[in-house]
Coordinates of C-alpha atoms and ligand atoms in Angstrom, one line a residue:
X16 CA -27.4 -13.9 3.7
X17 CA -25.7 -14.6 7.1
X18 CA -23.5 -11.7 8.0
X19 CA -22.8 -13.1 11.5
X20 CA -19.0 -13.7 12.0
X21 CA -17.6 -17.1 13.0
X22 CA -14.9 -17.4 15.9
X23 CA -12.0 -17.0 13.4
X24 CA -13.4 -13.9 12.0
X25 CA -14.2 -12.4 15.3
X26 CA -10.6 -13.1 16.3
X27 CA -9.4 -11.3 13.2
X28 CA -11.8 -8.4 13.8
X29 CA -10.3 -8.1 17.4
X30 CA -6.8 -8.2 15.9
X31 CA -7.7 -5.3 13.5
X32 CA -9.2 -3.4 16.3
X33 CA -6.1 -3.9 18.6
X34 CA -3.8 -2.9 15.8
X35 CA -5.8 0.4 15.2
X36 CA -5.9 1.1 18.8
X37 CA -2.2 0.8 19.1
X38 CA -1.0 2.0 15.8
X39 CA -3.4 4.6 14.2
X40 CA -2.1 7.9 15.4
X41 CA -4.9 9.8 17.2
X42 CA -3.8 13.0 15.3
X43 CA -4.7 11.4 12.0
X44 CA -8.0 10.0 13.2
X45 CA -9.0 13.3 14.5
X46 CA -8.2 14.8 11.1
X47 CA -10.4 12.3 9.3
X48 CA -13.2 12.6 11.8
X49 CA -13.3 16.4 11.5
X50 CA -12.8 16.4 7.8
X51 CA -9.5 18.4 8.2
X52 CA -6.7 18.5 5.5
X53 CA -4.5 15.5 5.1
X54 CA -1.2 16.3 3.5
X55 CA 1.1 13.9 1.7
X56 CA 3.1 13.3 4.8
X57 CA 0.1 12.2 6.7
X58 CA -1.0 9.8 4.0
X59 CA 2.5 8.4 3.7
X60 CA 2.6 7.9 7.5
X61 CA -0.5 5.8 7.4
X62 CA 0.7 3.8 4.4
X63 CA 4.1 3.1 6.1
X64 CA 2.1 1.9 9.3
X65 CA 0.1 -0.4 7.4
X66 CA 2.9 -1.7 5.3
X67 CA 4.9 -2.5 8.4
X68 CA 2.1 -4.8 9.5
X69 CA 1.8 -6.3 5.9
X70 CA -1.7 -4.8 5.4
X71 CA -1.1 -2.2 2.9
X72 CA -1.3 -4.2 -0.4
X73 CA -4.1 -6.1 1.2
X74 CA -5.7 -7.1 -2.2
X75 CA -2.4 -8.4 -3.5
X76 CA -1.6 -12.0 -3.9
X77 CA 0.6 -13.5 -1.1
X78 CA 3.6 -13.9 -3.4
X79 CA 3.7 -10.2 -4.0
X80 CA 3.3 -9.2 -0.3
X81 CA -0.5 -9.5 0.2
X82 CA -1.8 -11.0 3.5
X83 CA -4.0 -13.7 1.8
X84 CA -7.3 -12.5 3.4
X85 CA -10.6 -14.0 2.6
X86 CA -13.4 -11.8 1.3
X87 CA -14.9 -11.5 4.8
X88 CA -11.6 -10.4 6.3
X89 CA -11.3 -7.7 3.6
X90 CA -14.7 -6.6 4.6
X91 CA -13.8 -6.5 8.3
X92 CA -10.7 -4.6 7.6
X93 CA -12.5 -2.0 5.5
X94 CA -15.3 -1.6 8.1
X95 CA -13.0 -1.4 11.2
X96 CA -10.5 1.0 9.5
X97 CA -13.5 3.2 8.5
X98 CA -15.1 3.1 11.9
X99 CA -11.8 4.0 13.5
X100 CA -11.4 7.1 11.3
X101 CA -8.3 5.8 9.6
X102 CA -7.1 7.8 6.5
X103 CA -8.1 6.1 3.3
X104 CA -5.5 4.2 1.5
X105 CA -4.6 6.2 -1.7
X106 CA -5.7 4.0 -4.4
X107 CA -3.7 4.9 -7.5
X108 CA -0.5 2.6 -7.0
X109 CA -2.0 0.2 -4.5
X110 CA -5.3 -0.8 -5.9
X111 CA -5.6 0.5 -9.3
X112 CA -2.1 0.0 -11.0
X113 CA -0.9 -2.9 -8.9
X114 CA -3.7 -5.4 -9.9
X115 CA -3.1 -4.5 -13.6
X116 CA 0.6 -5.0 -13.3
X117 CA 0.1 -8.3 -11.5
X118 CA -2.3 -9.7 -14.1
X119 CA -0.9 -8.2 -17.3
X120 CA 2.6 -6.7 -16.5
X121 CA 6.0 -8.3 -17.4
X122 CA 8.0 -9.9 -14.7
X123 CA 10.5 -7.2 -14.7
X124 CA 7.7 -4.5 -14.2
X125 CA 6.4 -6.5 -11.3
X126 CA 9.7 -7.0 -9.7
X127 CA 10.6 -3.3 -10.1
X128 CA 7.3 -1.4 -9.3
X129 CA 5.4 -3.4 -6.8
X130 CA 7.9 -3.2 -4.0
X131 CA 8.4 0.5 -4.7
X132 CA 4.5 0.9 -4.5
X133 CA 4.5 -0.8 -1.1
X134 CA 7.4 1.1 0.5
X135 CA 6.3 4.4 -0.8
X136 CA 9.2 5.1 -3.2
X137 CA 6.9 5.8 -6.0
X138 CA 3.7 7.8 -5.8
X139 CA 1.3 7.2 -8.7
X140 CA -1.4 9.2 -10.4
X141 CA -4.0 8.1 -13.0
X142 CA -3.9 9.6 -16.5
X143 CA -7.2 8.4 -18.0
X144 CA -9.4 11.6 -18.6
X145 CA -8.7 14.3 -21.2
X146 CA -10.6 17.3 -22.4
X147 CA -13.2 15.5 -24.6
X148 CA -12.6 12.1 -23.2
X149 CA -14.3 11.6 -19.8
X150 CA -17.4 9.6 -19.9
X151 CA -16.5 8.8 -23.5
X152 CA -13.0 7.7 -22.3
X153 CA -12.2 5.7 -25.6
X154 CA -12.1 8.9 -27.5
X155 CA -8.9 9.9 -25.9
X156 CA -6.3 11.6 -28.2
X157 CA -2.9 11.7 -26.3
X158 CA -0.7 10.0 -28.9
X159 CA 2.2 7.6 -28.5
X160 CA 4.2 7.1 -31.6
X161 CA 6.9 4.4 -31.7
X162 CA 10.4 5.7 -32.3
X163 CA 13.2 3.0 -32.1
X164 CA 13.0 1.7 -28.5
X165 CA 10.9 4.7 -27.3
X166 CA 7.4 6.0 -27.7
X167 CA 7.0 9.8 -28.1
X168 CA 4.0 11.0 -26.3
X169 CA 2.1 14.2 -27.1
X170 CA -1.2 15.3 -25.6
X171 CA -3.1 16.3 -22.4
X172 CA -4.7 14.7 -19.4
X173 CA -7.0 16.5 -17.1
X174 CA -8.5 16.1 -13.5
X175 CA -5.3 14.2 -12.4
X176 CA -5.9 13.7 -8.6
X177 CA -2.8 14.4 -6.5
X178 CA -0.7 14.5 -9.6
X179 CA 1.4 17.2 -7.9
X180 CA 2.7 14.6 -5.5
X181 CA 3.3 11.9 -8.1
X182 CA 6.5 10.3 -9.3
X183 CA 4.8 8.3 -12.0
X184 CA 1.6 8.6 -14.1
X185 CA -0.1 5.5 -15.7
X186 CA -1.6 6.6 -18.9
X187 CA -3.9 5.4 -21.7
X188 CA -2.5 6.5 -24.9
X189 CA -3.4 6.2 -28.6
X190 CA -1.0 4.0 -30.4
X191 CA -3.1 3.3 -33.5
X192 CA -5.5 6.1 -34.8
X193 CA -6.6 4.0 -37.8
X194 CA -8.7 1.3 -36.1
X195 CA -11.9 1.2 -34.0
X196 CA -11.2 3.7 -31.1
X197 CA -11.0 1.0 -28.4
X198 CA -8.7 -1.1 -30.4
X199 CA -5.9 1.6 -30.8
X200 CA -5.3 2.3 -27.1
X201 CA -2.2 1.3 -25.1
X202 CA -1.4 1.3 -21.3
X203 CA 1.9 3.2 -20.7
X204 CA 3.9 4.0 -17.5
X205 CA 5.5 7.4 -17.5
X206 CA 8.1 8.9 -15.3
X207 CA 6.8 12.4 -14.2
X208 CA 10.4 13.8 -14.3
X209 CA 10.8 13.0 -18.0
X210 CA 11.5 16.2 -20.0
X211 CA 8.2 17.3 -21.6
X212 CA 5.9 16.4 -18.8
X213 CA 4.3 19.5 -17.2
X214 CA 1.8 19.5 -14.3
X215 CA -0.5 22.5 -14.0
X216 CA -2.7 22.9 -10.9
X217 CA -6.5 23.2 -11.1
X218 CA -7.5 25.3 -8.2
X219 CA -11.0 24.5 -7.1
X220 CA -13.6 27.1 -5.8
X221 CA -12.6 26.4 -2.2
X222 CA -8.9 27.3 -3.0
X223 CA -7.9 23.5 -2.7
X224 CA -5.3 21.9 -4.9
X225 CA -6.6 18.4 -5.5
X226 CA -6.6 18.1 -9.2
X227 CA -4.2 18.9 -12.1
X228 CA -3.7 19.1 -15.7
X229 CA -0.8 17.1 -17.2
X230 CA 0.7 18.1 -20.5
X231 CA 3.0 15.9 -22.6
X232 CA 5.2 17.5 -25.2
X233 CA 7.5 15.0 -27.1
X234 CA 7.9 13.0 -24.1
X235 CA 10.2 9.9 -24.7
X236 CA 9.1 6.8 -22.9
X237 CA 11.1 3.5 -23.1
X238 CA 9.0 0.8 -24.7
X239 CA 9.7 -1.4 -21.7
X240 CA 7.0 0.8 -19.9
X241 CA 4.3 -0.6 -22.0
X242 CA 2.1 -2.7 -20.0
X243 CA 0.9 -5.9 -21.8
X244 CA 0.5 -5.7 -25.5
X245 CA 0.4 -2.6 -27.7
X246 CA -3.2 -1.6 -28.6
X247 CA -4.7 -3.9 -25.8
X248 CA -4.8 -1.1 -23.3
X249 CA -8.7 -0.9 -23.3
X250 CA -8.8 -4.4 -21.7
X251 CA -6.5 -3.3 -19.0
X252 CA -8.2 0.0 -18.5
X253 CA -11.7 -1.8 -17.9
X254 CA -10.0 -4.2 -15.5
X255 CA -8.6 -1.3 -13.6
X256 CA -11.9 0.5 -13.5
X257 CA -13.8 -2.3 -11.9
X258 CA -11.4 -2.2 -8.9
X259 CA -11.6 1.6 -8.8
X260 CA -15.4 1.6 -8.8
X261 CA -15.8 -1.0 -6.1
X262 CA -13.3 0.9 -3.9
X263 CA -15.3 4.1 -4.4
X264 CA -18.4 2.3 -2.6
X265 CA -16.5 3.0 0.6
X266 CA -18.7 1.2 3.0
X267 CA -16.5 1.5 6.1
X268 CA -15.9 5.2 5.5
X269 CA -19.6 5.8 5.2
X270 CA -20.5 3.7 8.3
X271 CA -17.9 6.1 10.2
X272 CA -19.3 9.2 8.6
X273 CA -22.9 8.1 9.6
X274 CA -21.7 7.4 13.2
X275 CA -20.4 10.9 13.3
X276 CA -23.5 12.4 11.9
X277 CA -25.5 10.6 14.5
X278 CA -23.2 12.1 17.2
X279 CA -23.8 15.7 15.6
X280 CA -27.5 15.1 15.4
X281 CA -27.6 14.2 19.1
X282 CA -25.6 17.3 20.0
X283 CA -27.2 19.9 18.0
X284 CA -30.4 21.4 19.4
X285 CA -33.7 22.1 17.6
X286 CA -36.3 24.0 19.8
X287 CA -34.6 22.9 22.9
X288 CA -34.5 19.2 21.9
X289 CA -31.7 17.2 20.2
X290 CA -32.0 17.4 16.5
X291 CA -31.9 13.7 16.3
X292 CA -35.4 13.6 17.9
X293 CA -36.8 16.0 15.4
X294 CA -39.3 13.5 13.4
X295 CA -38.3 14.8 9.9
X296 CA -34.5 14.6 10.6
X297 CA -34.9 11.3 12.5
X298 CA -36.7 9.8 9.3
X299 CA -33.9 10.9 7.2
X300 CA -31.3 9.4 9.5
X301 CA -33.4 6.3 9.5
X302 CA -33.5 6.0 5.8
X303 CA -29.8 6.2 5.5
X304 CA -29.2 3.7 8.2
X305 CA -31.4 1.2 6.3
X306 CA -29.8 1.9 2.9
X307 CA -26.3 1.7 4.5
X308 CA -27.2 -1.7 6.0
X309 CA -28.4 -2.8 2.6
X310 CA -25.4 -1.7 0.7
X311 CA -23.2 -3.4 3.5
X312 CA -24.9 -6.7 2.7
X313 CA -24.6 -6.1 -1.1
X314 CA -21.1 -5.2 -0.8
X315 CA -20.2 -8.3 1.2
X316 CA -22.2 -10.5 -1.2
X317 CA -20.3 -9.1 -4.3
X318 CA -17.0 -9.4 -2.5
X319 CA -17.6 -13.0 -1.6
X320 CA -18.8 -13.7 -5.2
X321 CA -15.7 -12.2 -6.8
X322 CA -13.4 -13.9 -4.3
X323 CA -12.3 -10.5 -2.9
X324 CA -10.9 -9.2 -6.2
X325 CA -12.4 -7.0 -8.8
X326 CA -16.2 -7.0 -8.9
X327 CA -17.9 -7.7 -12.2
X328 CA -18.8 -4.5 -14.3
X329 CA -22.5 -4.3 -13.5
X330 CA -22.0 -5.0 -9.8
X331 CA -19.2 -2.5 -9.4
X332 CA -21.2 0.1 -11.2
X333 CA -24.1 -0.7 -8.8
X334 CA -21.9 -0.4 -5.7
X335 CA -20.4 2.8 -7.1
X336 CA -23.9 4.4 -7.6
X337 CA -25.3 3.4 -4.2
X338 CA -22.1 4.1 -2.2
X339 CA -21.7 7.6 -3.6
X340 CA -25.3 8.5 -3.1
X341 CA -25.4 7.4 0.4
X342 CA -22.2 9.2 1.1
X343 CA -23.6 12.4 -0.5
X344 CA -26.8 12.2 1.6
X345 CA -24.7 11.8 4.8
X346 CA -22.8 15.0 4.0
X347 CA -25.9 16.8 3.1
X348 CA -27.6 16.0 6.4
X349 CA -24.4 16.9 8.3
X350 CA -24.6 20.2 6.6
X351 CA -28.1 20.7 7.4
X352 CA -27.5 19.7 11.0
X353 CA -25.1 22.6 11.7
X354 CA -27.3 25.1 10.0
X355 CA -25.7 28.6 9.7
X356 CA -22.3 27.3 10.7
X357 CA -22.1 25.7 7.3
X358 CA -22.1 29.1 5.6
X359 CA -18.7 30.7 6.6
X360 CA -15.7 29.1 5.0
X361 CA -12.5 29.5 7.0
X362 CA -9.9 27.6 5.0
X363 CA -7.1 27.7 7.6
X364 CA -9.5 26.2 10.1
X365 CA -8.9 22.8 8.2
X366 CA -5.1 23.0 8.9
X367 CA -3.4 21.3 11.8
X368 CA -2.5 23.7 14.6
X369 CA -5.2 26.3 13.7
X370 CA -5.6 28.4 16.8
X371 CA -7.9 31.3 15.4
X372 CA -11.5 32.0 16.6
X373 CA -13.5 28.7 15.9
X374 CA -16.8 29.1 14.0
X375 CA -19.3 27.0 15.7
X376 CA -18.5 23.6 17.3
X377 CA -15.2 21.8 16.5
X378 CA -16.9 19.7 13.9
X379 CA -18.3 22.5 12.0
X380 CA -15.4 23.8 10.1
X381 CA -15.0 20.7 7.9
X382 CA -18.6 20.0 7.2
X383 CA -19.4 22.4 4.4
X384 CA -16.2 21.7 2.5
X385 CA -16.8 18.1 2.9
X386 CA -20.4 18.4 1.4
X387 CA -19.1 20.4 -1.5
X388 CA -16.0 18.2 -2.2
X389 CA -18.1 15.1 -2.1
X390 CA -20.2 16.3 -4.9
X391 CA -17.3 14.8 -7.0
X392 CA -18.2 11.3 -5.9
X393 CA -21.0 10.9 -8.3
X394 CA -18.8 12.2 -11.2
X395 CA -15.3 10.6 -11.0
X396 CA -14.5 7.0 -11.6
X397 CA -17.2 7.3 -14.3
X398 CA -20.3 9.4 -13.7
X399 CA -23.4 7.8 -12.1
X400 CA -25.5 8.4 -15.2
X401 CA -23.0 6.4 -17.3
X402 CA -22.8 3.7 -14.6
X403 CA -26.6 3.3 -14.9
X404 CA -26.1 2.7 -18.7
X405 CA -23.6 0.0 -17.8
X406 CA -26.1 -1.8 -15.6
X407 CA -28.9 -1.5 -18.1
X408 CA -26.6 -2.9 -20.9
X409 CA -25.2 -5.7 -18.8
X410 CA -28.2 -6.9 -16.9
X411 CA -31.2 -5.8 -19.0
X412 CA -29.6 -6.1 -22.4
X413 CA -30.9 -2.6 -23.4
Ligands
FAD503 C1 -12.6 15.5 -8.4 C2 -12.3 14.7 -9.6 C3 -11.2 13.9 -9.6 C4 -10.8 13.1 -10.7 N1 -9.6 12.4 -10.8 C5 -9.4 11.9 -11.9 C6 -8.0 11.2 -12.0 O1 -7.3 11.2 -11.0 N2 -7.6 10.7 -13.1 C7 -8.4 10.7 -14.2 O2 -8.1 10.0 -15.2 N3 -9.7 11.2 -14.3 C8 -10.1 11.8 -12.9 N4 -11.3 12.4 -13.0 C9 -12.2 12.5 -14.2 C10 -13.5 11.7 -14.1 O3 -13.3 10.3 -14.2 C11 -14.4 12.3 -15.2 O4 -14.8 13.6 -14.7 C12 -15.7 11.5 -15.5 O5 -15.3 10.3 -16.0 C13 -16.7 12.2 -16.3 O6 -16.0 12.8 -17.4 P1 -16.3 14.3 -17.8 O7 -15.8 15.2 -16.6 O8 -15.4 14.5 -19.0 O9 -17.8 14.6 -18.0 P2 -18.5 14.4 -19.4 O10 -18.2 13.1 -20.0 O11 -18.4 15.7 -20.3 O12 -20.1 14.3 -18.8 C14 -20.8 15.6 -18.5 C15 -22.1 15.2 -18.0 O13 -22.8 14.5 -19.1 C16 -23.3 13.1 -18.7 N5 -23.1 12.1 -19.7 C17 -22.0 12.0 -20.5 N6 -22.1 10.9 -21.2 C18 -23.4 10.4 -21.1 C19 -24.2 9.1 -21.5 N7 -23.8 8.5 -22.4 N8 -25.5 9.0 -20.8 C20 -25.9 9.8 -19.8 N9 -25.2 10.8 -19.4 C21 -24.0 11.1 -20.0 C22 -22.3 12.8 -17.5 O14 -22.9 11.9 -16.6 C23 -22.2 14.1 -16.9 O15 -23.2 14.5 -16.0 C24 -11.7 13.2 -11.9 C25 -12.9 13.9 -11.8 C26 -13.1 14.7 -10.7 C27 -14.4 15.6 -10.8

């Protein structure tokens, strides 16, 4: 496959680079490069900058504010923003819910919610997983019972990423418990300020608040917040997941993380020589570089075959597995590269304005937490073991 860019693509790449040079705040890029904490205001700042340029909902159709890019342009944008250490675009509203609304939502839902996703009025979170319904998502039990022009929702969601910031949650709910489990699920949009919605933080071992439990007790949701048809939610859920999994491949971000790893390996010393020259370390770096290049080609191929939209299930599963494994290996090597400096964990050193005694070089503070935090990559969005099952079923018929 020829990955060489034509003149138009080179011009577009230069346009993206110029935009990033001018508009990506150095403060945000430094935070991303050093794996420091990004708060809600940081993420909103970057979203607003992209939105002002018309590049925030970049997978959206032109009629809803998308830029109408080709798959190659998407690939260029992803690579260049990654390499520039731009914050990631938070996907829940922009690249998970929006494609579902655009394809299956009512005109009213599209007109109301899509502009609010773009301008940051509504922050969304994802209410799929429940205790007892993770890999086996269709076993979910949160119920929605029709009562006049409302559904009454009861149940619990878990692992809700950044739910503490969210104004709205898109949920899978059980609307018919009497049929085959996939056939009794609906897709519901719930305002987080509705009485009966309670968000409880799950504080992780490193003290971070990234995920939550969300409880619903007799929550009344207008029927107008149902997406598509009642009991057809499984179809929409799967459509959303193929976007989620392709996004998780994160080629651009891995290229940037790898470039940073190369910098660290060239800076750190082993027996008086740069670590990058140690044969064992150099071989592991080379292996990642080759695998990253292979994934870049595969990602481009899948993007082109799917016209830049959601990848087919098996391909998106494949990208999810390879993308997360490569990223985890990069974080693993970065942790090894700084040796003992990966041991102490000074949480405050990840905050902006920290002026305490640094432990090791400036890049050390974020490396261990990045390593541990990224263990999640092979679990969320559907664990990699389950992705392998999807591939064997879809491609080998097993
Ligand atoms: C940091 C983080 C953030 C998340 N954010 C969100 C979010 O915002 N919204 C949301 O809805 N969900 C979220 N999730 C949930 C995530 O999608 C689930 O954790 C994931 O689907 C796995 O489900 P589970 O945790 O229930 O594990 P389980 O399903 O209990 O699986 C446990 C283990 O068994 C293995 N296993 C299970 N079934 C099979 C099988 N058939 N074959 C082989 N192995 C199997 C799994 O691979 C895994 O290793 C998040 C999870 C994490 C860790």
